[in-house]
């Protein structure tokens, strides 16, 4: 089978053992012996094994790795945008709640001022009515006094005049 004919289903089912898995197992065995990295030629072999692994890696796997990285970037960007949207929503919510509280406080204060004005108007009206009653009583007394004077003078007019003797 060529690389193009290998499908993920075949690999998962175990029907096809991929060449780069064999290379990875070989690399693991070589690295488990401590003496492998002590030699410069072994380091070259290790680099060659890694390069072979990269070359053996199917295009789909490289593409998948790229897609995963892109997906992580996209998810991070989406998460950042979501956090920004939530932060803006929190700010807007706080602003609206604050405005609502301010409006409620203004309504309460306005109602208190209206009630106070009504009470002051009632008190002022009562004071004006009391003063008006007092003035009207004073005027009534003046009229009564004038009536008494008029009645007295009328009665004096109806009395015969005393003629005094001439001297």
PDB file of C-alpha atoms in Angstrom:
ATOM      1  CA  UNK A   1       0.000   0.000   0.000  1.00  0.00           C
ATOM      2  CA  UNK A   2       1.193   3.511  -0.764  1.00  0.00           C
ATOM      3  CA  UNK A   3       0.857   6.506   1.576  1.00  0.00           C
ATOM      4  CA  UNK A   4      -2.099   7.840  -0.396  1.00  0.00           C
ATOM      5  CA  UNK A   5      -4.054   4.594   0.015  1.00  0.00           C
ATOM      6  CA  UNK A   6      -3.732   4.467   3.808  1.00  0.00           C
ATOM      7  CA  UNK A   7      -6.904   5.590   5.511  1.00  0.00           C
ATOM      8  CA  UNK A   8      -7.448   6.467   9.145  1.00  0.00           C
ATOM      9  CA  UNK A   9      -9.957   3.619   9.453  1.00  0.00           C
ATOM     10  CA  UNK A  10      -7.290   1.107   8.409  1.00  0.00           C
ATOM     11  CA  UNK A  11      -4.831   2.479  10.956  1.00  0.00           C
ATOM     12  CA  UNK A  12      -7.395   2.560  13.779  1.00  0.00           C
ATOM     13  CA  UNK A  13      -8.573  -0.971  13.048  1.00  0.00           C
ATOM     14  CA  UNK A  14      -4.949  -2.151  13.142  1.00  0.00           C
ATOM     15  CA  UNK A  15      -4.999  -3.478   9.563  1.00  0.00           C
ATOM     16  CA  UNK A  16      -2.173  -1.135   8.582  1.00  0.00           C
ATOM     17  CA  UNK A  17       0.837  -0.427  10.761  1.00  0.00           C
ATOM     18  CA  UNK A  18       2.262   2.880   9.762  1.00  0.00           C
ATOM     19  CA  UNK A  19       5.919   3.219   9.054  1.00  0.00           C
ATOM     20  CA  UNK A  20       6.430   6.294  11.205  1.00  0.00           C
ATOM     21  CA  UNK A  21       5.070   4.438  14.242  1.00  0.00           C
ATOM     22  CA  UNK A  22       7.814   1.883  13.677  1.00  0.00           C
ATOM     23  CA  UNK A  23      10.326   4.716  13.471  1.00  0.00           C
ATOM     24  CA  UNK A  24       8.986   6.190  16.737  1.00  0.00           C
ATOM     25  CA  UNK A  25       9.348   2.848  18.488  1.00  0.00           C
ATOM     26  CA  UNK A  26      12.925   2.588  17.211  1.00  0.00           C
ATOM     27  CA  UNK A  27      13.657   6.112  18.445  1.00  0.00           C
ATOM     28  CA  UNK A  28      12.224   5.286  21.868  1.00  0.00           C
ATOM     29  CA  UNK A  29      14.379   2.178  22.129  1.00  0.00           C
ATOM     30  CA  UNK A  30      17.496   4.112  21.122  1.00  0.00           C
ATOM     31  CA  UNK A  31      16.790   6.929  23.571  1.00  0.00           C
ATOM     32  CA  UNK A  32      16.186   4.556  26.448  1.00  0.00           C
ATOM     33  CA  UNK A  33      19.852   3.553  26.312  1.00  0.00           C
ATOM     34  CA  UNK A  34      21.869   6.398  27.853  1.00  0.00           C
ATOM     35  CA  UNK A  35      24.924   5.731  25.721  1.00  0.00           C
ATOM     36  CA  UNK A  36      23.026   6.654  22.524  1.00  0.00           C
ATOM     37  CA  UNK A  37      23.354  10.442  23.016  1.00  0.00           C
ATOM     38  CA  UNK A  38      27.011  10.349  24.099  1.00  0.00           C
ATOM     39  CA  UNK A  39      28.288   9.818  20.585  1.00  0.00           C
ATOM     40  CA  UNK A  40      28.186  12.562  17.900  1.00  0.00           C
ATOM     41  CA  UNK A  41      27.337  10.054  15.213  1.00  0.00           C
ATOM     42  CA  UNK A  42      24.400   8.928  17.332  1.00  0.00           C
ATOM     43  CA  UNK A  43      23.193  12.521  17.501  1.00  0.00           C
ATOM     44  CA  UNK A  44      23.301  12.644  13.725  1.00  0.00           C
ATOM     45  CA  UNK A  45      21.356   9.388  13.601  1.00  0.00           C
ATOM     46  CA  UNK A  46      18.803  10.842  16.002  1.00  0.00           C
ATOM     47  CA  UNK A  47      18.366  13.921  13.816  1.00  0.00           C
ATOM     48  CA  UNK A  48      18.047  11.695  10.775  1.00  0.00           C
ATOM     49  CA  UNK A  49      15.385   9.588  12.547  1.00  0.00           C
ATOM     50  CA  UNK A  50      13.418  12.714  13.469  1.00  0.00           C
ATOM     51  CA  UNK A  51      13.653  14.030   9.905  1.00  0.00           C
ATOM     52  CA  UNK A  52      12.493  10.649   8.611  1.00  0.00           C
ATOM     53  CA  UNK A  53       9.570  10.741  11.012  1.00  0.00           C
ATOM     54  CA  UNK A  54       8.590  14.170   9.744  1.00  0.00           C
ATOM     55  CA  UNK A  55       8.928  13.013   6.149  1.00  0.00           C
ATOM     56  CA  UNK A  56       6.942   9.839   6.839  1.00  0.00           C
ATOM     57  CA  UNK A  57       4.189  11.786   8.483  1.00  0.00           C
ATOM     58  CA  UNK A  58       1.171  11.789   6.164  1.00  0.00           C
ATOM     59  CA  UNK A  59       0.014  15.091   4.724  1.00  0.00           C
ATOM     60  CA  UNK A  60      -3.311  14.635   6.487  1.00  0.00           C
ATOM     61  CA  UNK A  61      -1.551  14.505   9.867  1.00  0.00           C
ATOM     62  CA  UNK A  62       0.403  17.680   9.135  1.00  0.00           C
ATOM     63  CA  UNK A  63      -2.777  19.297   7.889  1.00  0.00           C
ATOM     64  CA  UNK A  64      -4.602  18.108  10.992  1.00  0.00           C
ATOM     65  CA  UNK A  65      -1.862  19.563  13.173  1.00  0.00           C
ATOM     66  CA  UNK A  66      -2.177  22.872  11.300  1.00  0.00           C
ATOM     67  CA  UNK A  67      -5.966  22.736  11.635  1.00  0.00           C
ATOM     68  CA  UNK A  68      -5.676  22.047  15.366  1.00  0.00           C
ATOM     69  CA  UNK A  69      -3.376  25.053  15.778  1.00  0.00           C
ATOM     70  CA  UNK A  70      -5.751  27.209  13.728  1.00  0.00           C
ATOM     71  CA  UNK A  71      -8.649  25.865  15.744  1.00  0.00           C
ATOM     72  CA  UNK A  72      -6.887  26.747  18.986  1.00  0.00           C
ATOM     73  CA  UNK A  73      -6.217  30.268  17.704  1.00  0.00           C
ATOM     74  CA  UNK A  74      -9.814  30.585  16.514  1.00  0.00           C
ATOM     75  CA  UNK A  75     -11.153  29.300  19.843  1.00  0.00           C
ATOM     76  CA  UNK A  76      -8.877  31.662  21.762  1.00  0.00           C
ATOM     77  CA  UNK A  77     -10.043  34.555  19.598  1.00  0.00           C
ATOM     78  CA  UNK A  78     -13.682  33.510  20.067  1.00  0.00           C
ATOM     79  CA  UNK A  79     -13.133  33.185  23.823  1.00  0.00           C
ATOM     80  CA  UNK A  80     -11.522  36.637  23.965  1.00  0.00           C
ATOM     81  CA  UNK A  81     -14.402  38.108  21.968  1.00  0.00           C
ATOM     82  CA  UNK A  82     -16.916  36.362  24.219  1.00  0.00           C
ATOM     83  CA  UNK A  83     -15.163  37.704  27.319  1.00  0.00           C
ATOM     84  CA  UNK A  84     -15.163  41.189  25.801  1.00  0.00           C
ATOM     85  CA  UNK A  85     -18.864  40.895  24.964  1.00  0.00           C
ATOM     86  CA  UNK A  86     -19.592  39.716  28.513  1.00  0.00           C
ATOM     87  CA  UNK A  87     -17.534  42.555  29.980  1.00  0.00           C
ATOM     88  CA  UNK A  88     -19.372  45.079  27.813  1.00  0.00           C
ATOM     89  CA  UNK A  89     -22.689  43.503  28.766  1.00  0.00           C
ATOM     90  CA  UNK A  90     -21.740  43.745  32.457  1.00  0.00           C
ATOM     91  CA  UNK A  91     -20.814  47.409  32.040  1.00  0.00           C
ATOM     92  CA  UNK A  92     -24.037  48.159  30.156  1.00  0.00           C
ATOM     93  CA  UNK A  93     -26.069  46.223  32.707  1.00  0.00           C
ATOM     94  CA  UNK A  94     -24.423  48.125  35.559  1.00  0.00           C
ATOM     95  CA  UNK A  95     -25.041  51.420  33.766  1.00  0.00           C
ATOM     96  CA  UNK A  96     -28.694  50.596  33.150  1.00  0.00           C
ATOM     97  CA  UNK A  97     -29.178  49.439  36.734  1.00  0.00           C
ATOM     98  CA  UNK A  98     -27.492  52.605  37.967  1.00  0.00           C
ATOM     99  CA  UNK A  99     -29.705  54.730  35.725  1.00  0.00           C
ATOM    100  CA  UNK A 100     -32.716  52.775  36.944  1.00  0.00           C
ATOM    101  CA  UNK A 101     -31.748  53.421  40.570  1.00  0.00           C
ATOM    102  CA  UNK A 102     -31.182  57.100  39.810  1.00  0.00           C
ATOM    103  CA  UNK A 103     -34.574  57.267  38.120  1.00  0.00           C
ATOM    104  CA  UNK A 104     -36.242  55.478  41.035  1.00  0.00           C
ATOM    105  CA  UNK A 105     -34.569  57.820  43.509  1.00  0.00           C
ATOM    106  CA  UNK A 106     -35.642  60.816  41.421  1.00  0.00           C
ATOM    107  CA  UNK A 107     -39.250  59.577  41.348  1.00  0.00           C
ATOM    108  CA  UNK A 108     -39.232  59.007  45.106  1.00  0.00           C
ATOM    109  CA  UNK A 109     -37.730  62.445  45.721  1.00  0.00           C
ATOM    110  CA  UNK A 110     -40.176  64.082  43.296  1.00  0.00           C
ATOM    111  CA  UNK A 111     -43.099  62.393  45.048  1.00  0.00           C
ATOM    112  CA  UNK A 112     -41.771  63.574  48.416  1.00  0.00           C
ATOM    113  CA  UNK A 113     -41.431  67.130  47.082  1.00  0.00           C
ATOM    114  CA  UNK A 114     -44.983  67.050  45.663  1.00  0.00           C
ATOM    115  CA  UNK A 115     -46.343  65.788  48.990  1.00  0.00           C
ATOM    116  CA  UNK A 116     -44.394  68.457  50.873  1.00  0.00           C
ATOM    117  CA  UNK A 117     -45.678  71.140  48.472  1.00  0.00           C
ATOM    118  CA  UNK A 118     -49.251  69.901  48.946  1.00  0.00           C
ATOM    119  CA  UNK A 119     -48.850  70.058  52.733  1.00  0.00           C
ATOM    120  CA  UNK A 120     -47.370  73.555  52.511  1.00  0.00           C
ATOM    121  CA  UNK A 121     -50.241  74.621  50.224  1.00  0.00           C
ATOM    122  CA  UNK A 122     -52.801  73.282  52.710  1.00  0.00           C
ATOM    123  CA  UNK A 123     -51.020  75.076  55.567  1.00  0.00           C
ATOM    124  CA  UNK A 124     -50.755  78.326  53.576  1.00  0.00           C
ATOM    125  CA  UNK A 125     -54.440  78.128  52.616  1.00  0.00           C
ATOM    126  CA  UNK A 126     -55.405  77.575  56.251  1.00  0.00           C
ATOM    127  CA  UNK A 127     -53.295  80.600  57.278  1.00  0.00           C
ATOM    128  CA  UNK A 128     -54.854  82.753  54.550  1.00  0.00           C
ATOM    129  CA  UNK A 129     -58.356  81.615  55.519  1.00  0.00           C
ATOM    130  CA  UNK A 130     -57.641  82.435  59.194  1.00  0.00           C
ATOM    131  CA  UNK A 131     -56.340  85.898  58.297  1.00  0.00           C
ATOM    132  CA  UNK A 132     -59.288  86.481  55.963  1.00  0.00           C
ATOM    133  CA  UNK A 133     -61.726  85.417  58.697  1.00  0.00           C
ATOM    134  CA  UNK A 134     -60.033  87.823  61.102  1.00  0.00           C
ATOM    135  CA  UNK A 135     -60.222  90.693  58.602  1.00  0.00           C
ATOM    136  CA  UNK A 136     -63.850  89.906  57.765  1.00  0.00           C
ATOM    137  CA  UNK A 137     -64.687  89.891  61.488  1.00  0.00           C
ATOM    138  CA  UNK A 138     -62.960  93.244  61.877  1.00  0.00           C
ATOM    139  CA  UNK A 139     -64.943  94.618  58.919  1.00  0.00           C
ATOM    140  CA  UNK A 140     -68.141  93.125  60.371  1.00  0.00           C
ATOM    141  CA  UNK A 141     -67.404  94.864  63.676  1.00  0.00           C
ATOM    142  CA  UNK A 142     -66.829  98.140  61.834  1.00  0.00           C
ATOM    143  CA  UNK A 143     -70.153  97.693  60.008  1.00  0.00           C
ATOM    144  CA  UNK A 144     -71.863  96.902  63.287  1.00  0.00           C
ATOM    145  CA  UNK A 145     -70.378 100.044  64.849  1.00  0.00           C
ATOM    146  CA  UNK A 146     -71.454 102.084  61.814  1.00  0.00           C
ATOM    147  CA  UNK A 147     -74.945 100.601  62.032  1.00  0.00           C
ATOM    148  CA  UNK A 148     -75.149 101.559  65.697  1.00  0.00           C
ATOM    149  CA  UNK A 149     -74.025 105.078  64.883  1.00  0.00           C
ATOM    150  CA  UNK A 150     -76.534 105.298  62.022  1.00  0.00           C
ATOM    151  CA  UNK A 151     -79.339 103.949  64.184  1.00  0.00           C
ATOM    152  CA  UNK A 152     -78.466 106.355  66.967  1.00  0.00           C
ATOM    153  CA  UNK A 153     -78.364 109.282  64.599  1.00  0.00           C
ATOM    154  CA  UNK A 154     -81.651 108.238  63.042  1.00  0.00           C
ATOM    155  CA  UNK A 155     -83.178 108.025  66.434  1.00  0.00           C
ATOM    156  CA  UNK A 156     -81.779 111.455  67.255  1.00  0.00           C
ATOM    157  CA  UNK A 157     -83.320 112.815  64.096  1.00  0.00           C
ATOM    158  CA  UNK A 158     -86.733 111.527  65.034  1.00  0.00           C
ATOM    159  CA  UNK A 159     -86.622 113.130  68.446  1.00  0.00           C
ATOM    160  CA  UNK A 160     -88.138 116.514  68.643  1.00  0.00           C
ATOM    161  CA  UNK A 161     -85.606 119.193  68.872  1.00  0.00           C
ATOM    162  CA  UNK A 162     -85.192 121.085  71.991  1.00  0.00           C
ATOM    163  CA  UNK A 163     -85.570 124.642  71.417  1.00  0.00           C
ATOM    164  CA  UNK A 164     -83.715 126.618  73.780  1.00  0.00           C
ATOM    165  CA  UNK A 165     -85.066 129.895  75.037  1.00  0.00           C
ATOM    166  CA  UNK A 166     -83.628 132.903  73.567  1.00  0.00           C
ATOM    167  CA  UNK A 167     -82.048 135.090  75.954  1.00  0.00           C
TER     168      UNK A 167
END
